[in-house]
mmCIF file of C-alpha atoms in Angstrom:
data_model
loop_
_atom_site.group_PDB
_atom_site.id
_atom_site.type_symbol
_atom_site.label_atom_id
_atom_site.label_comp_id
_atom_site.label_asym_id
_atom_site.label_seq_id
_atom_site.Cartn_x
_atom_site.Cartn_y
_atom_site.Cartn_z
ATOM 1 C CA MET A 1 -9.652 4.197 -15.106
ATOM 2 C CA ILE A 2 -6.991 3.378 -12.977
ATOM 3 C CA THR A 3 -3.283 2.700 -13.032
ATOM 4 C CA LYS A 4 -0.893 1.034 -10.959
ATOM 5 C CA ASP A 5 1.998 3.245 -11.139
ATOM 6 C CA SER A 6 4.674 1.223 -8.509
ATOM 7 C CA ALA A 7 4.660 -1.712 -5.859
ATOM 8 C CA LEU A 8 6.859 -1.976 -2.832
ATOM 9 C CA HIS A 9 7.553 -5.126 -0.633
ATOM 10 C CA PHE A 10 8.459 -5.517 2.278
ATOM 11 C CA GLY A 11 8.023 -8.252 4.728
ATOM 12 C CA HIS A 12 4.268 -9.089 5.034
ATOM 13 C CA LEU A 13 3.294 -6.274 3.309
ATOM 14 C CA SER A 14 2.864 -4.912 -0.371
ATOM 15 C CA LEU A 15 2.072 -1.462 -1.129
ATOM 16 C CA GLU A 16 0.960 -0.360 -4.911
ATOM 17 C CA VAL A 17 0.516 3.016 -5.516
ATOM 18 C CA GLY A 18 -1.863 4.118 -8.596
ATOM 19 C CA SER A 19 -3.901 6.569 -9.807
ATOM 20 C CA ASN A 20 -7.531 7.277 -10.387
ATOM 21 C CA SER A 21 -8.550 9.627 -13.246
ATOM 22 C CA GLU A 22 -12.272 9.456 -12.739
ATOM 23 C CA ASN A 23 -11.705 11.308 -9.513
ATOM 24 C CA ASP A 24 -8.129 12.567 -9.742
ATOM 25 C CA ALA A 25 -7.115 10.801 -6.520
ATOM 26 C CA THR A 26 -4.069 8.633 -5.706
ATOM 27 C CA MET A 27 -5.209 5.185 -4.714
ATOM 28 C CA ILE A 28 -2.877 3.261 -2.378
ATOM 29 C CA THR A 29 -3.258 -0.422 -1.592
ATOM 30 C CA VAL A 30 -1.534 -2.080 1.289
ATOM 31 C CA THR A 31 -1.666 -5.693 1.398
ATOM 32 C CA GLU A 32 -1.043 -7.862 4.326
ATOM 33 C CA TYR A 33 0.632 -11.615 3.776
ATOM 34 C CA GLU A 34 0.710 -14.452 6.298
ATOM 35 C CA GLU A 35 3.126 -17.032 5.735
ATOM 36 C CA VAL A 36 1.693 -20.543 5.242
ATOM 37 C CA SER A 37 4.985 -21.968 4.778
ATOM 38 C CA PRO A 38 8.424 -20.871 4.609
ATOM 39 C CA LYS A 39 9.093 -18.674 1.576
ATOM 40 C CA HIS A 40 5.395 -19.012 0.787
ATOM 41 C CA TYR A 41 2.622 -16.616 1.262
ATOM 42 C CA ASN A 42 -1.323 -15.991 1.092
ATOM 43 C CA GLU A 43 -2.809 -12.721 0.755
ATOM 44 C CA SER A 44 -4.851 -11.953 3.824
ATOM 45 C CA ASN A 45 -5.986 -8.534 4.116
ATOM 46 C CA LYS A 46 -6.433 -5.849 1.621
ATOM 47 C CA TYR A 47 -6.968 -2.115 2.432
ATOM 48 C CA GLU A 48 -7.402 0.592 -0.582
ATOM 49 C CA PHE A 49 -7.144 4.009 0.179
ATOM 50 C CA TYR A 50 -8.275 7.154 -2.878
ATOM 51 C CA LEU A 51 -6.293 10.039 -1.514
ATOM 52 C CA VAL A 52 -6.521 13.612 -2.511
ATOM 53 C CA ASP A 53 -2.378 15.304 -2.755
ATOM 54 C CA GLU A 54 -2.360 16.614 1.064
ATOM 55 C CA GLU A 55 -3.870 13.503 2.161
ATOM 56 C CA THR A 56 -1.433 11.293 0.105
ATOM 57 C CA GLU A 57 1.547 13.159 1.603
ATOM 58 C CA MET A 58 0.210 12.485 5.045
ATOM 59 C CA PHE A 59 -0.814 9.151 4.682
ATOM 60 C CA ILE A 60 2.953 8.295 3.791
ATOM 61 C CA LYS A 61 4.526 9.749 6.071
ATOM 62 C CA ALA A 62 2.506 7.870 8.866
ATOM 63 C CA LEU A 63 2.883 4.753 6.837
ATOM 64 C CA GLN A 64 6.777 5.557 7.103
ATOM 65 C CA GLU A 65 6.689 6.399 10.881
ATOM 66 C CA ARG A 66 4.742 2.835 11.315
ATOM 67 C CA ILE A 67 7.326 0.889 9.307
ATOM 68 C CA ARG A 68 10.268 2.371 10.632
ATOM 69 C CA LEU A 69 8.826 1.894 14.351
ATOM 70 C CA ASN A 70 8.084 -1.944 13.630
ATOM 71 C CA ASP A 71 11.849 -2.508 12.174
#
């Protein structure tokens, strides 16, 4: 069973973090949105990652760095 624990929204991205009890992994879903008109967005791409503890920490650090570089 997959549970969604939290979601972050910034710019054209949404980041959801959850857990998968079947394989004891952290699930991270990154969704990109494209602006179709002011204040209206459509989902354009969705990426799902299933990570174990060490991978989760590395992924989040890399994502934070990428966000920092894009700001």
